[in-house]
């Protein structure tokens, strides 16, 4: 993942995308719908908060599609933020903020008081429902009137256990096949990061913060919509779904 000139950030972004797609083959589809809804509701030059941004996957796609957009990425993971910093270095449309979303004061670190859109994907499942509901209240205060919030994540409907079990078995069988064909899983990707001379130190700090993996709750899309309405949004519903995941959109 390195060249003689230094760390190849584009290669790390590509590697992250492939690792994430091992878990979510429809990842690009959900992110495409997310940007469709941004355009439909707040236009093509939005001010965006990329919440729990990681390497900046949403921001990269946002700016490719909407060159007039600006993005604030916020995360706590020092290794993923290092990749984001390397990727967007010199791009004045992007600002990156280190903050813990469980800290009640994290919004004070942001460069703006309000945003046209707050977007997040495959990130907030590490929170349990109570702190997630509190976070949704903070997000509602950051979204301008008429602005949007979207969360694409693993959302389980516990009322359909047989459907869930069948979908899970099929998905895992396909993942195992992809693994045999060379796909990297989460732990293998992090092992590579730990070997990179630039990422080794932030990767070590990352595991000091999170441990191996932070697992929260995966409530249903209905829970997300209901909670967003209770926390200050005017409308909320699912705008995309797979058998295991959903994209919930809320309008202020």
PDB file of C-alpha atoms in Angstrom:
ATOM      1  CA  UNK A   1       0.000   0.000   0.000  1.00  0.00           C
ATOM      2  CA  UNK A   2       3.020   2.317  -0.191  1.00  0.00           C
ATOM      3  CA  UNK A   3       5.069   3.854  -2.953  1.00  0.00           C
ATOM      4  CA  UNK A   4       8.514   5.424  -2.899  1.00  0.00           C
ATOM      5  CA  UNK A   5       6.802   8.809  -2.665  1.00  0.00           C
ATOM      6  CA  UNK A   6       4.868   7.827   0.472  1.00  0.00           C
ATOM      7  CA  UNK A   7       1.598   6.194   1.387  1.00  0.00           C
ATOM      8  CA  UNK A   8      -0.746   5.624  -1.555  1.00  0.00           C
ATOM      9  CA  UNK A   9      -3.972   7.051  -0.139  1.00  0.00           C
ATOM     10  CA  UNK A  10      -6.010   6.175  -3.218  1.00  0.00           C
ATOM     11  CA  UNK A  11      -4.972   2.546  -2.809  1.00  0.00           C
ATOM     12  CA  UNK A  12      -6.020   2.580   0.831  1.00  0.00           C
ATOM     13  CA  UNK A  13      -9.378   4.062  -0.097  1.00  0.00           C
ATOM     14  CA  UNK A  14      -9.861   1.364  -2.728  1.00  0.00           C
ATOM     15  CA  UNK A  15      -8.876  -1.342  -0.251  1.00  0.00           C
ATOM     16  CA  UNK A  16     -11.326   0.017   2.340  1.00  0.00           C
ATOM     17  CA  UNK A  17     -14.108   0.052  -0.254  1.00  0.00           C
ATOM     18  CA  UNK A  18     -13.426  -3.565  -1.235  1.00  0.00           C
ATOM     19  CA  UNK A  19     -13.367  -4.681   2.405  1.00  0.00           C
ATOM     20  CA  UNK A  20     -16.654  -2.909   3.102  1.00  0.00           C
ATOM     21  CA  UNK A  21     -18.221  -4.386  -0.041  1.00  0.00           C
ATOM     22  CA  UNK A  22     -17.408  -7.873   1.220  1.00  0.00           C
ATOM     23  CA  UNK A  23     -20.006  -7.212   3.923  1.00  0.00           C
ATOM     24  CA  UNK A  24     -22.299  -5.072   1.705  1.00  0.00           C
ATOM     25  CA  UNK A  25     -22.203  -5.887  -2.020  1.00  0.00           C
ATOM     26  CA  UNK A  26     -24.912  -3.249  -2.560  1.00  0.00           C
ATOM     27  CA  UNK A  27     -22.894  -0.496  -0.836  1.00  0.00           C
ATOM     28  CA  UNK A  28     -22.645   1.708  -3.918  1.00  0.00           C
ATOM     29  CA  UNK A  29     -26.376   1.397  -4.551  1.00  0.00           C
ATOM     30  CA  UNK A  30     -27.278   2.711  -1.107  1.00  0.00           C
ATOM     31  CA  UNK A  31     -24.771   5.563  -1.326  1.00  0.00           C
ATOM     32  CA  UNK A  32     -26.104   6.479  -4.758  1.00  0.00           C
ATOM     33  CA  UNK A  33     -29.656   6.692  -3.417  1.00  0.00           C
ATOM     34  CA  UNK A  34     -28.373   8.802  -0.534  1.00  0.00           C
ATOM     35  CA  UNK A  35     -26.899  11.336  -2.969  1.00  0.00           C
ATOM     36  CA  UNK A  36     -30.053  11.217  -5.105  1.00  0.00           C
ATOM     37  CA  UNK A  37     -32.026  12.310  -2.051  1.00  0.00           C
ATOM     38  CA  UNK A  38     -29.500  15.024  -1.211  1.00  0.00           C
ATOM     39  CA  UNK A  39     -29.973  16.459  -4.704  1.00  0.00           C
ATOM     40  CA  UNK A  40     -33.748  16.148  -4.558  1.00  0.00           C
ATOM     41  CA  UNK A  41     -34.137  17.870  -1.208  1.00  0.00           C
ATOM     42  CA  UNK A  42     -31.236  20.322  -0.762  1.00  0.00           C
ATOM     43  CA  UNK A  43     -29.715  20.741  -4.215  1.00  0.00           C
ATOM     44  CA  UNK A  44     -26.313  20.240  -5.816  1.00  0.00           C
ATOM     45  CA  UNK A  45     -24.119  22.512  -3.674  1.00  0.00           C
ATOM     46  CA  UNK A  46     -24.950  21.439  -0.128  1.00  0.00           C
ATOM     47  CA  UNK A  47     -23.028  21.952   3.070  1.00  0.00           C
ATOM     48  CA  UNK A  48     -22.733  18.397   4.406  1.00  0.00           C
ATOM     49  CA  UNK A  49     -21.737  16.855   7.716  1.00  0.00           C
ATOM     50  CA  UNK A  50     -20.242  13.401   7.109  1.00  0.00           C
ATOM     51  CA  UNK A  51     -21.001  11.833  10.490  1.00  0.00           C
ATOM     52  CA  UNK A  52     -18.617   9.090  11.656  1.00  0.00           C
ATOM     53  CA  UNK A  53     -16.887   9.653   8.331  1.00  0.00           C
ATOM     54  CA  UNK A  54     -14.162   7.016   8.535  1.00  0.00           C
ATOM     55  CA  UNK A  55     -11.934   7.319   5.477  1.00  0.00           C
ATOM     56  CA  UNK A  56     -14.348   9.815   3.901  1.00  0.00           C
ATOM     57  CA  UNK A  57     -16.238   7.389   1.664  1.00  0.00           C
ATOM     58  CA  UNK A  58     -19.380   9.537   1.571  1.00  0.00           C
ATOM     59  CA  UNK A  59     -17.410  12.757   1.150  1.00  0.00           C
ATOM     60  CA  UNK A  60     -15.456  11.380  -1.819  1.00  0.00           C
ATOM     61  CA  UNK A  61     -18.652  10.381  -3.622  1.00  0.00           C
ATOM     62  CA  UNK A  62     -20.380  13.621  -2.672  1.00  0.00           C
ATOM     63  CA  UNK A  63     -17.635  15.783  -4.191  1.00  0.00           C
ATOM     64  CA  UNK A  64     -17.345  13.696  -7.336  1.00  0.00           C
ATOM     65  CA  UNK A  65     -21.041  14.113  -7.976  1.00  0.00           C
ATOM     66  CA  UNK A  66     -21.441  17.660  -6.646  1.00  0.00           C
ATOM     67  CA  UNK A  67     -18.193  19.622  -7.100  1.00  0.00           C
ATOM     68  CA  UNK A  68     -19.795  22.670  -5.495  1.00  0.00           C
ATOM     69  CA  UNK A  69     -20.516  20.862  -2.225  1.00  0.00           C
ATOM     70  CA  UNK A  70     -18.556  21.250   1.007  1.00  0.00           C
ATOM     71  CA  UNK A  71     -18.105  18.570   3.635  1.00  0.00           C
ATOM     72  CA  UNK A  72     -17.162  18.368   7.290  1.00  0.00           C
ATOM     73  CA  UNK A  73     -16.055  14.881   8.271  1.00  0.00           C
ATOM     74  CA  UNK A  74     -16.149  13.964  11.952  1.00  0.00           C
ATOM     75  CA  UNK A  75     -14.779  10.773  13.491  1.00  0.00           C
ATOM     76  CA  UNK A  76     -12.677   9.511  16.391  1.00  0.00           C
ATOM     77  CA  UNK A  77     -10.743   6.732  14.635  1.00  0.00           C
ATOM     78  CA  UNK A  78      -7.158   8.021  14.155  1.00  0.00           C
ATOM     79  CA  UNK A  79      -6.254   5.490  11.442  1.00  0.00           C
ATOM     80  CA  UNK A  80      -9.309   6.070   9.261  1.00  0.00           C
ATOM     81  CA  UNK A  81      -8.947   9.816   9.765  1.00  0.00           C
ATOM     82  CA  UNK A  82      -5.310   9.563   8.663  1.00  0.00           C
ATOM     83  CA  UNK A  83      -6.508   8.065   5.375  1.00  0.00           C
ATOM     84  CA  UNK A  84      -9.121  10.813   5.078  1.00  0.00           C
ATOM     85  CA  UNK A  85      -6.538  13.531   5.728  1.00  0.00           C
ATOM     86  CA  UNK A  86      -4.215  12.026   3.126  1.00  0.00           C
ATOM     87  CA  UNK A  87      -7.020  11.698   0.596  1.00  0.00           C
ATOM     88  CA  UNK A  88      -8.388  15.233   0.888  1.00  0.00           C
ATOM     89  CA  UNK A  89      -5.183  17.133   1.610  1.00  0.00           C
ATOM     90  CA  UNK A  90      -5.273  20.495  -0.159  1.00  0.00           C
ATOM     91  CA  UNK A  91      -9.018  20.347  -0.893  1.00  0.00           C
ATOM     92  CA  UNK A  92     -10.520  23.403   0.795  1.00  0.00           C
ATOM     93  CA  UNK A  93     -14.013  21.972   0.378  1.00  0.00           C
ATOM     94  CA  UNK A  94     -13.250  19.423   3.104  1.00  0.00           C
ATOM     95  CA  UNK A  95     -12.606  19.890   6.813  1.00  0.00           C
ATOM     96  CA  UNK A  96     -11.955  16.986   9.167  1.00  0.00           C
ATOM     97  CA  UNK A  97     -12.728  17.008  12.873  1.00  0.00           C
ATOM     98  CA  UNK A  98     -11.638  14.558  15.558  1.00  0.00           C
ATOM     99  CA  UNK A  99     -14.478  14.102  18.036  1.00  0.00           C
ATOM    100  CA  UNK A 100     -16.223  11.444  20.094  1.00  0.00           C
ATOM    101  CA  UNK A 101     -19.923  11.339  19.203  1.00  0.00           C
ATOM    102  CA  UNK A 102     -20.739  10.119  22.713  1.00  0.00           C
ATOM    103  CA  UNK A 103     -19.279  13.362  24.133  1.00  0.00           C
ATOM    104  CA  UNK A 104     -22.204  15.784  24.568  1.00  0.00           C
ATOM    105  CA  UNK A 105     -19.980  18.677  23.470  1.00  0.00           C
ATOM    106  CA  UNK A 106     -18.829  17.224  20.127  1.00  0.00           C
ATOM    107  CA  UNK A 107     -20.903  19.693  18.021  1.00  0.00           C
ATOM    108  CA  UNK A 108     -18.838  22.568  19.442  1.00  0.00           C
ATOM    109  CA  UNK A 109     -15.853  21.265  17.459  1.00  0.00           C
ATOM    110  CA  UNK A 110     -17.605  21.710  14.120  1.00  0.00           C
ATOM    111  CA  UNK A 111     -16.777  24.664  11.847  1.00  0.00           C
ATOM    112  CA  UNK A 112     -20.466  25.449  11.173  1.00  0.00           C
ATOM    113  CA  UNK A 113     -23.559  25.744  13.333  1.00  0.00           C
ATOM    114  CA  UNK A 114     -25.893  24.228  10.737  1.00  0.00           C
ATOM    115  CA  UNK A 115     -25.835  21.934   7.719  1.00  0.00           C
ATOM    116  CA  UNK A 116     -28.025  21.264   4.705  1.00  0.00           C
ATOM    117  CA  UNK A 117     -27.482  17.525   5.101  1.00  0.00           C
ATOM    118  CA  UNK A 118     -26.032  15.192   7.724  1.00  0.00           C
ATOM    119  CA  UNK A 119     -25.090  11.818   6.247  1.00  0.00           C
ATOM    120  CA  UNK A 120     -23.798   8.605   7.753  1.00  0.00           C
ATOM    121  CA  UNK A 121     -23.416   5.011   6.593  1.00  0.00           C
ATOM    122  CA  UNK A 122     -22.477   1.764   8.287  1.00  0.00           C
ATOM    123  CA  UNK A 123     -21.201   3.542  11.362  1.00  0.00           C
ATOM    124  CA  UNK A 124     -23.779   4.186  14.077  1.00  0.00           C
ATOM    125  CA  UNK A 125     -24.465   0.494  14.791  1.00  0.00           C
ATOM    126  CA  UNK A 126     -21.683   0.711  17.370  1.00  0.00           C
ATOM    127  CA  UNK A 127     -24.017   2.820  19.535  1.00  0.00           C
ATOM    128  CA  UNK A 128     -26.727   1.392  21.761  1.00  0.00           C
ATOM    129  CA  UNK A 129     -30.236   2.771  21.345  1.00  0.00           C
ATOM    130  CA  UNK A 130     -30.193   5.255  24.224  1.00  0.00           C
ATOM    131  CA  UNK A 131     -27.028   7.138  23.162  1.00  0.00           C
ATOM    132  CA  UNK A 132     -28.120   6.861  19.520  1.00  0.00           C
ATOM    133  CA  UNK A 133     -31.427   8.545  20.335  1.00  0.00           C
ATOM    134  CA  UNK A 134     -29.516  11.300  22.151  1.00  0.00           C
ATOM    135  CA  UNK A 135     -27.253  11.706  19.117  1.00  0.00           C
ATOM    136  CA  UNK A 136     -30.302  12.038  16.881  1.00  0.00           C
ATOM    137  CA  UNK A 137     -31.452  14.941  19.045  1.00  0.00           C
ATOM    138  CA  UNK A 138     -28.088  16.671  18.555  1.00  0.00           C
ATOM    139  CA  UNK A 139     -28.233  16.023  14.809  1.00  0.00           C
ATOM    140  CA  UNK A 140     -31.702  17.580  14.639  1.00  0.00           C
ATOM    141  CA  UNK A 141     -30.238  20.778  16.073  1.00  0.00           C
ATOM    142  CA  UNK A 142     -27.493  20.822  13.416  1.00  0.00           C
ATOM    143  CA  UNK A 143     -29.786  20.319  10.404  1.00  0.00           C
ATOM    144  CA  UNK A 144     -31.291  23.539   9.071  1.00  0.00           C
ATOM    145  CA  UNK A 145     -35.041  23.791   8.518  1.00  0.00           C
ATOM    146  CA  UNK A 146     -35.767  21.944   5.290  1.00  0.00           C
ATOM    147  CA  UNK A 147     -32.468  20.072   5.560  1.00  0.00           C
ATOM    148  CA  UNK A 148     -32.027  16.316   5.766  1.00  0.00           C
ATOM    149  CA  UNK A 149     -30.446  13.541   7.793  1.00  0.00           C
ATOM    150  CA  UNK A 150     -29.769  10.099   6.361  1.00  0.00           C
ATOM    151  CA  UNK A 151     -28.486   6.935   7.998  1.00  0.00           C
ATOM    152  CA  UNK A 152     -27.726   3.807   5.971  1.00  0.00           C
ATOM    153  CA  UNK A 153     -26.948   0.883   8.240  1.00  0.00           C
ATOM    154  CA  UNK A 154     -27.777  -2.634   9.368  1.00  0.00           C
ATOM    155  CA  UNK A 155     -31.415  -2.465  10.505  1.00  0.00           C
ATOM    156  CA  UNK A 156     -33.026  -5.649  11.752  1.00  0.00           C
ATOM    157  CA  UNK A 157     -36.765  -6.308  11.864  1.00  0.00           C
ATOM    158  CA  UNK A 158     -37.050  -8.710  14.791  1.00  0.00           C
ATOM    159  CA  UNK A 159     -40.671  -9.517  13.914  1.00  0.00           C
ATOM    160  CA  UNK A 160     -39.534 -11.777  11.034  1.00  0.00           C
ATOM    161  CA  UNK A 161     -37.094 -14.302  12.548  1.00  0.00           C
ATOM    162  CA  UNK A 162     -37.393 -16.950   9.807  1.00  0.00           C
ATOM    163  CA  UNK A 163     -36.831 -14.415   7.046  1.00  0.00           C
ATOM    164  CA  UNK A 164     -33.893 -12.989   8.972  1.00  0.00           C
ATOM    165  CA  UNK A 165     -32.306 -16.401   9.477  1.00  0.00           C
ATOM    166  CA  UNK A 166     -32.666 -17.374   5.822  1.00  0.00           C
ATOM    167  CA  UNK A 167     -31.237 -14.056   4.614  1.00  0.00           C
ATOM    168  CA  UNK A 168     -28.347 -14.261   7.069  1.00  0.00           C
ATOM    169  CA  UNK A 169     -27.450 -17.802   6.001  1.00  0.00           C
ATOM    170  CA  UNK A 170     -27.475 -16.884   2.312  1.00  0.00           C
ATOM    171  CA  UNK A 171     -25.473 -13.707   2.878  1.00  0.00           C
ATOM    172  CA  UNK A 172     -22.836 -15.503   4.926  1.00  0.00           C
ATOM    173  CA  UNK A 173     -22.526 -18.266   2.337  1.00  0.00           C
ATOM    174  CA  UNK A 174     -21.855 -15.660  -0.338  1.00  0.00           C
ATOM    175  CA  UNK A 175     -19.341 -13.900   1.899  1.00  0.00           C
ATOM    176  CA  UNK A 176     -17.484 -17.165   2.455  1.00  0.00           C
ATOM    177  CA  UNK A 177     -17.323 -17.721  -1.292  1.00  0.00           C
ATOM    178  CA  UNK A 178     -15.936 -14.224  -1.798  1.00  0.00           C
ATOM    179  CA  UNK A 179     -13.422 -14.910   0.979  1.00  0.00           C
ATOM    180  CA  UNK A 180     -12.202 -18.002  -0.842  1.00  0.00           C
ATOM    181  CA  UNK A 181     -11.723 -15.788  -3.886  1.00  0.00           C
ATOM    182  CA  UNK A 182      -9.443 -13.433  -1.964  1.00  0.00           C
ATOM    183  CA  UNK A 183     -11.684 -10.835  -0.283  1.00  0.00           C
ATOM    184  CA  UNK A 184     -10.296  -9.254   2.886  1.00  0.00           C
ATOM    185  CA  UNK A 185     -12.397  -9.221   6.018  1.00  0.00           C
ATOM    186  CA  UNK A 186     -12.348  -6.564   8.750  1.00  0.00           C
ATOM    187  CA  UNK A 187      -9.551  -8.082  10.856  1.00  0.00           C
ATOM    188  CA  UNK A 188      -7.334  -8.855   7.855  1.00  0.00           C
ATOM    189  CA  UNK A 189      -7.672  -5.287   6.608  1.00  0.00           C
ATOM    190  CA  UNK A 190      -6.586  -3.936   9.973  1.00  0.00           C
ATOM    191  CA  UNK A 191      -3.628  -6.312  10.029  1.00  0.00           C
ATOM    192  CA  UNK A 192      -2.460  -4.717   6.776  1.00  0.00           C
ATOM    193  CA  UNK A 193      -2.954  -1.227   8.202  1.00  0.00           C
ATOM    194  CA  UNK A 194      -0.843  -2.144  11.236  1.00  0.00           C
ATOM    195  CA  UNK A 195       2.021  -3.084   8.899  1.00  0.00           C
ATOM    196  CA  UNK A 196       2.031   0.232   7.010  1.00  0.00           C
ATOM    197  CA  UNK A 197       4.799   2.556   8.292  1.00  0.00           C
ATOM    198  CA  UNK A 198       2.470   5.581   8.242  1.00  0.00           C
ATOM    199  CA  UNK A 199      -0.680   3.892   9.556  1.00  0.00           C
ATOM    200  CA  UNK A 200       0.904   1.611  12.168  1.00  0.00           C
ATOM    201  CA  UNK A 201       0.884   4.171  14.993  1.00  0.00           C
ATOM    202  CA  UNK A 202      -2.654   5.528  14.423  1.00  0.00           C
ATOM    203  CA  UNK A 203      -3.869   1.939  14.024  1.00  0.00           C
ATOM    204  CA  UNK A 204      -2.428   1.058  17.427  1.00  0.00           C
ATOM    205  CA  UNK A 205      -4.184   4.097  18.931  1.00  0.00           C
ATOM    206  CA  UNK A 206      -7.401   3.073  17.203  1.00  0.00           C
ATOM    207  CA  UNK A 207      -7.415  -0.298  18.962  1.00  0.00           C
ATOM    208  CA  UNK A 208      -6.657   1.396  22.278  1.00  0.00           C
ATOM    209  CA  UNK A 209      -9.853   3.427  21.793  1.00  0.00           C
ATOM    210  CA  UNK A 210     -12.215   0.805  20.380  1.00  0.00           C
ATOM    211  CA  UNK A 211     -10.753  -2.618  21.065  1.00  0.00           C
ATOM    212  CA  UNK A 212     -11.373  -5.243  18.405  1.00  0.00           C
ATOM    213  CA  UNK A 213     -14.851  -4.047  17.458  1.00  0.00           C
ATOM    214  CA  UNK A 214     -17.539  -1.927  19.052  1.00  0.00           C
ATOM    215  CA  UNK A 215     -20.951  -3.557  18.838  1.00  0.00           C
ATOM    216  CA  UNK A 216     -24.071  -1.608  19.704  1.00  0.00           C
ATOM    217  CA  UNK A 217     -27.676  -2.196  18.679  1.00  0.00           C
ATOM    218  CA  UNK A 218     -29.268  -2.714  15.260  1.00  0.00           C
ATOM    219  CA  UNK A 219     -32.875  -1.605  15.714  1.00  0.00           C
ATOM    220  CA  UNK A 220     -35.398  -1.677  12.890  1.00  0.00           C
ATOM    221  CA  UNK A 221     -35.853   1.087  10.326  1.00  0.00           C
ATOM    222  CA  UNK A 222     -39.186   1.808  12.006  1.00  0.00           C
ATOM    223  CA  UNK A 223     -37.353   2.493  15.274  1.00  0.00           C
ATOM    224  CA  UNK A 224     -34.991   4.910  13.534  1.00  0.00           C
ATOM    225  CA  UNK A 225     -37.846   6.794  11.837  1.00  0.00           C
ATOM    226  CA  UNK A 226     -39.916   6.942  15.024  1.00  0.00           C
ATOM    227  CA  UNK A 227     -36.955   8.161  17.077  1.00  0.00           C
ATOM    228  CA  UNK A 228     -35.990  10.824  14.539  1.00  0.00           C
ATOM    229  CA  UNK A 229     -39.546  12.183  14.611  1.00  0.00           C
ATOM    230  CA  UNK A 230     -39.491  12.242  18.395  1.00  0.00           C
ATOM    231  CA  UNK A 231     -36.160  14.084  18.388  1.00  0.00           C
ATOM    232  CA  UNK A 232     -37.193  17.001  16.221  1.00  0.00           C
ATOM    233  CA  UNK A 233     -37.588  15.991  12.582  1.00  0.00           C
ATOM    234  CA  UNK A 234     -40.835  16.658  10.692  1.00  0.00           C
ATOM    235  CA  UNK A 235     -40.808  13.626   8.387  1.00  0.00           C
ATOM    236  CA  UNK A 236     -38.880  10.345   8.429  1.00  0.00           C
ATOM    237  CA  UNK A 237     -39.089   7.080   6.530  1.00  0.00           C
ATOM    238  CA  UNK A 238     -37.105   4.412   4.715  1.00  0.00           C
ATOM    239  CA  UNK A 239     -36.061   5.393   1.181  1.00  0.00           C
ATOM    240  CA  UNK A 240     -33.990   2.283   0.365  1.00  0.00           C
ATOM    241  CA  UNK A 241     -33.811  -1.209   1.810  1.00  0.00           C
ATOM    242  CA  UNK A 242     -32.170  -4.563   1.313  1.00  0.00           C
ATOM    243  CA  UNK A 243     -33.184  -7.723   3.191  1.00  0.00           C
ATOM    244  CA  UNK A 244     -30.837  -6.768   6.041  1.00  0.00           C
ATOM    245  CA  UNK A 245     -30.128  -3.038   5.762  1.00  0.00           C
ATOM    246  CA  UNK A 246     -31.989   0.225   5.363  1.00  0.00           C
ATOM    247  CA  UNK A 247     -31.533   3.865   4.494  1.00  0.00           C
ATOM    248  CA  UNK A 248     -33.713   6.111   6.630  1.00  0.00           C
ATOM    249  CA  UNK A 249     -34.205   9.731   5.604  1.00  0.00           C
ATOM    250  CA  UNK A 250     -35.492  12.480   7.898  1.00  0.00           C
ATOM    251  CA  UNK A 251     -36.431  16.041   6.904  1.00  0.00           C
ATOM    252  CA  UNK A 252     -36.268  18.891   9.429  1.00  0.00           C
TER     253      UNK A 252
END
